[in-house]
Short mmCIF file of C-alpha atoms in Angstrom, two decimals:
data_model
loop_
_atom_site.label_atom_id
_atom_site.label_comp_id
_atom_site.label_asym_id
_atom_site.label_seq_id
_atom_site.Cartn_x
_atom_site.Cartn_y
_atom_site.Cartn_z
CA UNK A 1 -15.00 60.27 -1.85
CA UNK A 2 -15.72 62.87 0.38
CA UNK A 3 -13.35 66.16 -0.51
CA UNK A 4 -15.24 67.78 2.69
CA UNK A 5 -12.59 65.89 4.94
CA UNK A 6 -9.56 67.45 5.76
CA UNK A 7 -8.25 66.34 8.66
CA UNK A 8 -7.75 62.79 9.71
CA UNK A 9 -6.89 61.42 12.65
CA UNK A 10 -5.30 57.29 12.45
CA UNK A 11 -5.91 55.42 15.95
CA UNK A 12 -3.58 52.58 16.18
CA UNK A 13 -1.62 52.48 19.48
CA UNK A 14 0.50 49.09 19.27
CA UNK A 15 2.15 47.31 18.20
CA UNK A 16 5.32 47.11 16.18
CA UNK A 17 4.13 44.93 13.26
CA UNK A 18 0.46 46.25 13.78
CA UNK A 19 1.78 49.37 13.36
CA UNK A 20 3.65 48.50 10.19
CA UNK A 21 1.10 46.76 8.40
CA UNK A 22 -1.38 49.77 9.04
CA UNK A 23 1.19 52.42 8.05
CA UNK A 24 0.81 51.60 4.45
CA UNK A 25 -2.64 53.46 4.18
CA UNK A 26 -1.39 56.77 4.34
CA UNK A 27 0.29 56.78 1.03
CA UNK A 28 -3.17 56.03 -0.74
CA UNK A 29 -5.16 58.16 1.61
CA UNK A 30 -2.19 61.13 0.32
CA UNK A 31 -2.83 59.89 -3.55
CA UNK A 32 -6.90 60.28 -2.77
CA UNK A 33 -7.04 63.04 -0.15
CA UNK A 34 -3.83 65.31 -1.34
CA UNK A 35 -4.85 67.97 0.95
CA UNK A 36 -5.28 66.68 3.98
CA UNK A 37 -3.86 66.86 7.15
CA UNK A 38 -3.57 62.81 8.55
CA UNK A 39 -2.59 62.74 12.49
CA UNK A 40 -1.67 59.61 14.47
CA UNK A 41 -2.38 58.39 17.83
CA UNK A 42 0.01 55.71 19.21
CA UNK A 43 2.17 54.46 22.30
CA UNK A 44 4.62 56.28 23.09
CA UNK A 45 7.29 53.85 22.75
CA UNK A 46 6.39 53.53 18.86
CA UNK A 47 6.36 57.02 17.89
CA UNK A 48 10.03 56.85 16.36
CA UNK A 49 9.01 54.84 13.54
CA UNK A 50 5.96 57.11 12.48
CA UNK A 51 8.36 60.37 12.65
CA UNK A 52 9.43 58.01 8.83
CA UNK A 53 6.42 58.31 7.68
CA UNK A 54 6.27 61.58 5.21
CA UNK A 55 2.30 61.94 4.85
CA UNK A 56 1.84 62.25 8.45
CA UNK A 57 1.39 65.88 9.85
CA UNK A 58 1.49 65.06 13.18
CA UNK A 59 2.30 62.33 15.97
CA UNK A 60 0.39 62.03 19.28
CA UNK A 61 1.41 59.83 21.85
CA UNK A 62 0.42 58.48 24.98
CA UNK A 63 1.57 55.84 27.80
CA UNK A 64 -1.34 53.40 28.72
CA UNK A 65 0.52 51.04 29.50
CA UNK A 66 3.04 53.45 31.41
CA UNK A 67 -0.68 54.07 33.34
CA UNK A 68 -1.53 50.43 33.87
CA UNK A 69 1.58 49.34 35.64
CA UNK A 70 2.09 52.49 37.50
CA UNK A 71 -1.99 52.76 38.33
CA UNK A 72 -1.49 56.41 38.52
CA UNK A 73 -4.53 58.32 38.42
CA UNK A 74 -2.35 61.41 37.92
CA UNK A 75 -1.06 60.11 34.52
CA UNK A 76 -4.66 59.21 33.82
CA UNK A 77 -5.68 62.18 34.13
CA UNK A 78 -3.10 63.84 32.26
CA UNK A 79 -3.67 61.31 29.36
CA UNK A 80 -7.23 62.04 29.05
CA UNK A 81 -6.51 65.86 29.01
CA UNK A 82 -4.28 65.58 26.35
CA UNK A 83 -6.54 63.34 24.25
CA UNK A 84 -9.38 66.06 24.99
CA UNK A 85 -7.43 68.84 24.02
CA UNK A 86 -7.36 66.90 20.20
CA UNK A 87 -10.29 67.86 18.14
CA UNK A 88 -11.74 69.07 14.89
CA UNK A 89 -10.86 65.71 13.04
CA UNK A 90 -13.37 65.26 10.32
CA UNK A 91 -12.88 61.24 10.63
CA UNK A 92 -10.99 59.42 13.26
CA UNK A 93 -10.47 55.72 12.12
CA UNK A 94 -9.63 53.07 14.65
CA UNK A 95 -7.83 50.57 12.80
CA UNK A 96 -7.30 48.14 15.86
CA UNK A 97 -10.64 47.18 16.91
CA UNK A 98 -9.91 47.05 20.60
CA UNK A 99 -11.91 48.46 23.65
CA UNK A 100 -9.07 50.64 24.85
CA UNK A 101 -8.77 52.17 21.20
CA UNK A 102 -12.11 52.67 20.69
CA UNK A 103 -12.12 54.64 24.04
CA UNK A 104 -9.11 57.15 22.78
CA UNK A 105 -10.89 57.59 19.65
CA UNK A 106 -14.47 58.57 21.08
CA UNK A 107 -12.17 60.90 23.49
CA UNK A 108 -10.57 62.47 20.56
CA UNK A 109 -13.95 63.18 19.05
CA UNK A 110 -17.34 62.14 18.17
CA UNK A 111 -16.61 61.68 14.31
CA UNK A 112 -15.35 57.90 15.05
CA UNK A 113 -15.53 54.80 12.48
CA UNK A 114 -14.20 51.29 13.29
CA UNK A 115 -15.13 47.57 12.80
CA UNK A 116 -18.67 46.71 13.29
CA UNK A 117 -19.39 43.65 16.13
CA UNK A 118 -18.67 41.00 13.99
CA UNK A 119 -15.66 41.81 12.72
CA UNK A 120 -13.22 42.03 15.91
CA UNK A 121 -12.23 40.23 18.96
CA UNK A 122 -13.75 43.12 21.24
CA UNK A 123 -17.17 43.42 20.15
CA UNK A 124 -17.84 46.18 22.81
CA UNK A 125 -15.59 48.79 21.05
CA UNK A 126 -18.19 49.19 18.65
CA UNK A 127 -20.09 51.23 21.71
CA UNK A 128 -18.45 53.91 20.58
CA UNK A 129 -18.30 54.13 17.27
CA UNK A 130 -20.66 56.57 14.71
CA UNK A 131 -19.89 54.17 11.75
CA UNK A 132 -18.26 51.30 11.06
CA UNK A 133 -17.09 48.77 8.52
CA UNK A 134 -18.31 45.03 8.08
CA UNK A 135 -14.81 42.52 6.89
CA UNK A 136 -14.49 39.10 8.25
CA UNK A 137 -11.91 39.00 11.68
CA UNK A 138 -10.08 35.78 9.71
CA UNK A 139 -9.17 38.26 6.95
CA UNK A 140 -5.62 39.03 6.05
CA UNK A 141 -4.46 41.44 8.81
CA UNK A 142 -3.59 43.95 5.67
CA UNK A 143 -6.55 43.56 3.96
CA UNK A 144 -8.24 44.18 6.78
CA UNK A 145 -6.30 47.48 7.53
CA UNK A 146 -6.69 48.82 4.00
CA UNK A 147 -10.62 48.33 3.97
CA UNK A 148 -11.63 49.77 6.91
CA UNK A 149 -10.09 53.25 5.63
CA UNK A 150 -10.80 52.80 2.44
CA UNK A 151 -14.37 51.94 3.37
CA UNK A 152 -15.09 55.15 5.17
CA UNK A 153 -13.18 57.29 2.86
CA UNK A 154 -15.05 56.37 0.00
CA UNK A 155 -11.98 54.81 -2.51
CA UNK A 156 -10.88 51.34 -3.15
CA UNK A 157 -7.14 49.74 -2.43
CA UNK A 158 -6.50 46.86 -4.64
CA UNK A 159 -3.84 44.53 -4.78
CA UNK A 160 -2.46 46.11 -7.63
CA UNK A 161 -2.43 48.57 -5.55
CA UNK A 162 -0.45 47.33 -2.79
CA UNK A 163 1.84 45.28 -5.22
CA UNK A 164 3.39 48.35 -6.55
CA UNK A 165 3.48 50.29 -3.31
CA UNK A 166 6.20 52.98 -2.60
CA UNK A 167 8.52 52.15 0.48
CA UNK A 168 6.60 52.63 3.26
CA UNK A 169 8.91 54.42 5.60
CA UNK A 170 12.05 57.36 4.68
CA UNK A 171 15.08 55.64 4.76
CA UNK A 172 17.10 58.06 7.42
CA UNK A 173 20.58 56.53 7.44
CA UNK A 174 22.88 54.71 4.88
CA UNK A 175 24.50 51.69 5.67
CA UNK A 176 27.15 50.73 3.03
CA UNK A 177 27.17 47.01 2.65
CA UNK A 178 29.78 44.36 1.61
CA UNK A 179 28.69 44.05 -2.22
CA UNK A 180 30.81 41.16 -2.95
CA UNK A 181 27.96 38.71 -1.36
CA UNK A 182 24.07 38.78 -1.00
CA UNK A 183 23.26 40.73 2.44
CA UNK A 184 20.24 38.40 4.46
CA UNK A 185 19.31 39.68 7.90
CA UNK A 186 17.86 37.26 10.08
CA UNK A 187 15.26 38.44 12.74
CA UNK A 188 15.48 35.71 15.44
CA UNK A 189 13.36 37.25 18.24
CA UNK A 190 9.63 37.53 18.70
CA UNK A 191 7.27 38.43 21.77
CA UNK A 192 6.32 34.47 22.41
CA UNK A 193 9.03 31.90 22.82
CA UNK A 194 6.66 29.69 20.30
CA UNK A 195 7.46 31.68 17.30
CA UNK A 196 10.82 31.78 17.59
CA UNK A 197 12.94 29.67 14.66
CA UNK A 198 15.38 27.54 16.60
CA UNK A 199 19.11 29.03 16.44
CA UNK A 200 21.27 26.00 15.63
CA UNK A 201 18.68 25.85 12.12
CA UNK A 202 19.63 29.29 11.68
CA UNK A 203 23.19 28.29 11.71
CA UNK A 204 22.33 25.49 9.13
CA UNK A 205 21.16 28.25 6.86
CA UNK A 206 23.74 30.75 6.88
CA UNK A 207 25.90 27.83 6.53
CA UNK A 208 24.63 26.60 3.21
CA UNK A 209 23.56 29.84 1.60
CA UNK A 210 27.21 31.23 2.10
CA UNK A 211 26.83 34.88 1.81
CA UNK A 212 26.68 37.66 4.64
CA UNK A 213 24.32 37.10 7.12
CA UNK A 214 23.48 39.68 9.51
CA UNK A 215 21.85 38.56 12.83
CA UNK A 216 19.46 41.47 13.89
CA UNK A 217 18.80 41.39 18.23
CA UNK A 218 16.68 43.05 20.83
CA UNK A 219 17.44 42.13 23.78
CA UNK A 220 19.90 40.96 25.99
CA UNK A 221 18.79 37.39 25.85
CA UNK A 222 18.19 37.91 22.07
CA UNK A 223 21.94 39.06 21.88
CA UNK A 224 23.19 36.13 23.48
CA UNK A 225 21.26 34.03 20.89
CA UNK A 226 22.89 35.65 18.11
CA UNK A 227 26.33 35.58 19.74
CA UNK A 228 25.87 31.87 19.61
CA UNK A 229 24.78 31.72 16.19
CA UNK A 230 28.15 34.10 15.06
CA UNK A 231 30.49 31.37 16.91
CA UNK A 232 28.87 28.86 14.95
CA UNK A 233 28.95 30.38 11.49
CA UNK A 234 32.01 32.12 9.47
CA UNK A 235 29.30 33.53 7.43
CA UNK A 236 27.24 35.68 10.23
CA UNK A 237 28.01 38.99 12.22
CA UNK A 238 26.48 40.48 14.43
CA UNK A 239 23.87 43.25 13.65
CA UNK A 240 24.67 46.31 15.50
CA UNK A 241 22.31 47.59 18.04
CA UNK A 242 19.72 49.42 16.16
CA UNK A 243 16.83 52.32 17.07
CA UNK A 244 13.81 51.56 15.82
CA UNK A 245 14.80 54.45 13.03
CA UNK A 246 18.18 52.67 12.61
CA UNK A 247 16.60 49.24 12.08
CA UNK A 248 14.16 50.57 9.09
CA UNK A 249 17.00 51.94 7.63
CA UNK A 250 19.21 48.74 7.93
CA UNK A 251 16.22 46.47 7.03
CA UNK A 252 16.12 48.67 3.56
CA UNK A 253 20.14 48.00 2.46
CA UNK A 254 19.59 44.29 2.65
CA UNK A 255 19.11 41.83 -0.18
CA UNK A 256 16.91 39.26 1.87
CA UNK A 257 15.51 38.87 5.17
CA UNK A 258 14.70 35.69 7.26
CA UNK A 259 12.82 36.22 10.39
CA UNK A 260 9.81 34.92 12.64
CA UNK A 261 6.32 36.47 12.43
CA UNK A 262 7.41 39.95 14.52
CA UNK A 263 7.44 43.71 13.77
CA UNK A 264 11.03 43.86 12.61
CA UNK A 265 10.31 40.90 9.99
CA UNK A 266 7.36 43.30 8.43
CA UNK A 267 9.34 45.95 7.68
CA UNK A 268 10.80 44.07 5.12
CA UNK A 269 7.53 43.96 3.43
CA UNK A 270 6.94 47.46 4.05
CA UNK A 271 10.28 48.39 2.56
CA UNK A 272 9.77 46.29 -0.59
CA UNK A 273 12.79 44.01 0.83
CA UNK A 274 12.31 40.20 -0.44
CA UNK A 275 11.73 38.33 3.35
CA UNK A 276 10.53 35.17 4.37
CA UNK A 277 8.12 34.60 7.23
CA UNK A 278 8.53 31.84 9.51
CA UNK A 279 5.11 30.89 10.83
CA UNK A 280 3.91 28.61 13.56
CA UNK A 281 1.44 29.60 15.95
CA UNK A 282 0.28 32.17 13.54
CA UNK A 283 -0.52 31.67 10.03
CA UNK A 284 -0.28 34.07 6.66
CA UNK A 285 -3.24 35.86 7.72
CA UNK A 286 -0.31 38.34 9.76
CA UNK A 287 1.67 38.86 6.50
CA UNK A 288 0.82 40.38 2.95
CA UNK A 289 2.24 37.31 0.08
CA UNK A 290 3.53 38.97 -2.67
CA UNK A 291 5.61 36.98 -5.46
CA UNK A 292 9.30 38.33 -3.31
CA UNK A 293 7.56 38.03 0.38
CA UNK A 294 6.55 34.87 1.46
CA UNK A 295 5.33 32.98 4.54
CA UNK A 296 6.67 29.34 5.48
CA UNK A 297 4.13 27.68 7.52
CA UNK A 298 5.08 24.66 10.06
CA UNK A 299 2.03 21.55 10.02
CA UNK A 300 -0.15 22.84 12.81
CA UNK A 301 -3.74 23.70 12.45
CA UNK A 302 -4.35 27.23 13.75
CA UNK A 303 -7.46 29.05 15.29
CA UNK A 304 -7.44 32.49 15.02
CA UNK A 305 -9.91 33.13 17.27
CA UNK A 306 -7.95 31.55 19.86
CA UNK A 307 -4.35 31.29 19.17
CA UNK A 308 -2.06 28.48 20.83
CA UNK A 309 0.84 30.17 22.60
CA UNK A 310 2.54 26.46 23.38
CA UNK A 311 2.27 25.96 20.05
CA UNK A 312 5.96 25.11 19.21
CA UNK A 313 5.51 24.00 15.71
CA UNK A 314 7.68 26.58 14.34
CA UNK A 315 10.47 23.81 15.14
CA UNK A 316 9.62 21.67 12.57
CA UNK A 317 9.87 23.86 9.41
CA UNK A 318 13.09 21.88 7.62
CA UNK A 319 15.86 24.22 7.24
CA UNK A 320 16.68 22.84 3.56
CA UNK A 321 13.30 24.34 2.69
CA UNK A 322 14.05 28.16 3.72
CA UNK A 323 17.63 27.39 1.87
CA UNK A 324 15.72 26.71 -1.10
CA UNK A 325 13.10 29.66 -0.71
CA UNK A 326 16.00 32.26 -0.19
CA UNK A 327 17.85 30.37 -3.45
CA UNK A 328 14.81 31.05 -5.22
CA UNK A 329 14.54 34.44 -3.88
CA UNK A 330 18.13 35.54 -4.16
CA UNK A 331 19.13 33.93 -7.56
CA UNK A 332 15.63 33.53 -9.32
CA UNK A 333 16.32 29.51 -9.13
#
């Protein structure tokens, strides 16, 4: 290790589940670097979620996307002053590998360390990196996070390691829960249409697993879906609508969560919350399997190089087989 670093600066702007499965670093960069300050660069729109994170010092946020669909050179401007105006970081780590994060990071400083060519999608963000770190691009997205800081920071993350990791996030609110019953949140949304679990198989689910299931919605059209799915089961209710602080917090009270491969279903992870992953464009690479979180996979061969948006294979994981993975889950059957 190198005790002559005190202040780190974490470059990961988006997104939600990105974000989630990188946040888990800074507890073992706390245990190894106790005395240093750790910053974070993100979106804007994510920053709520880091303010949970205790080991951070600081937040920085800007809107690039804000300045892609508005092509304001004004904003521009103002977002390259502000990342100018951060400096002195002894490291600044770009954990996602892209071209535009590569670019914040060399604006934040010259001290920058990120994957090497061969090991992301963007090969060109390596440009402007002064070190980086060689692990395959197929790797487990987690693994993947934890090496490239552990890498440059001189100390090792195991499994072990990450098996008996502390909640990720600070729990900000209580939500008092029927005891009576099991609590399972189901996360039915997710950015592509092709990884989203079909509703009337949710329904199925809650209906044979009989305990309270709490449907957890976005947007309006995700609202609508879960609507549906509470007129067609006695046993669901609808999840309240939830800040992104909220939804950690709710995430945290449940028993069991059920969800497709998106940022609210990781959180369960990161809270230490047993959750199952419904996969079917993607594959397990996105999720860390531990013996209480667990990925179901539908039949379709993936590339992960070049992933299949029309991909609807998600459809075809059998209900009766998540019943028996939450049974297993829930009960210890």
């Amino acid at each position: 290790m190198n005790k002559d670093i005190k202040k780190i600066a974490i470059v990961r702007l988006s997104a939600l589940g990105d974000i989630i499965n990188s946040a888990v670093v800074l507890q073992f960069i706390k245990e190894a670097y106790p005395q240093a300050d750790i910053e974070w660069v993100t979106e804007e729109v994510f920053s709520p979620i880091l303010t949970l994170l205790p080991q951070l010092s600081c937040i920085h946020t800007i809107n690039l996307k804000r300045v892609k669909k508005e092509k304001s050179f004004q904003l521009f401007k103002e977002t390259l002053q502000t990342l100018k105006q951060l400096n002195n970081f002894d490291i600044i780590i770009d954990m996602q590998g892209l071209i535009k994060s590569a670019i914040v990071s060399r604006l934040i400083g010259k001290n920058t360390h990120g994957f090497d060519k061969s090991s992301t999608r963007e090969s060109l963000a390596t440009l402007f990196y002064k070190s980086t770190s060689h692990i395959s691009y197929e790797s487990n997205v987690v693994k993947r996070n934890t090496f490239i800081v552990s890498d440059v920071l001189g100390f090792n993350i195991s499994d072990k390691m990450l098996l008996k990791k502390k909640a990720v996030f600070a729990v900000s609110k209580k939500y008092e829960l029927p005891q009576e019953k099991k609590n399972i949140a189901f996360v039915i949304g997710a950015s592509w249409q092709s990884k989203i679990y079909p509703k009337e198989l949710i329904v199925n689910i809650c209906n044979s697993l009989k305990e309270n299931a709490y449907i957890i919605w976005g947007s309006e059209e995700e609202k609508r879906s879960a609507e549906w799915i509470v007129d067609n089961s006695k046993y669901a209710t609808l999840a309240p609508s939830l800040e992104l602080t909220e939804l950690v917090s709710y995430i945290s009270a449940m028993d069991l969560l059920i969800g497709n491969d998106t940022g609210p279903t990781h959180i369960a992870w990161a809270q230490n919350i047993a959750s199952i992953t419904l996969l079917g464009p993607t594959t397990t690479r996105m999720i860390y399997e531990t013996p209480k979180n667990i990925g179901l996979k539908s039949p379709s061969k993936v590339d992960i190089l070049k992933i299949n948006k029309n991909d609807y294979s998600i459809q075809e994981i059998k209900s009766e087989q998540i019943i028996t993975k939450a049974k297993e889950l829930l009960y210890g059957l």
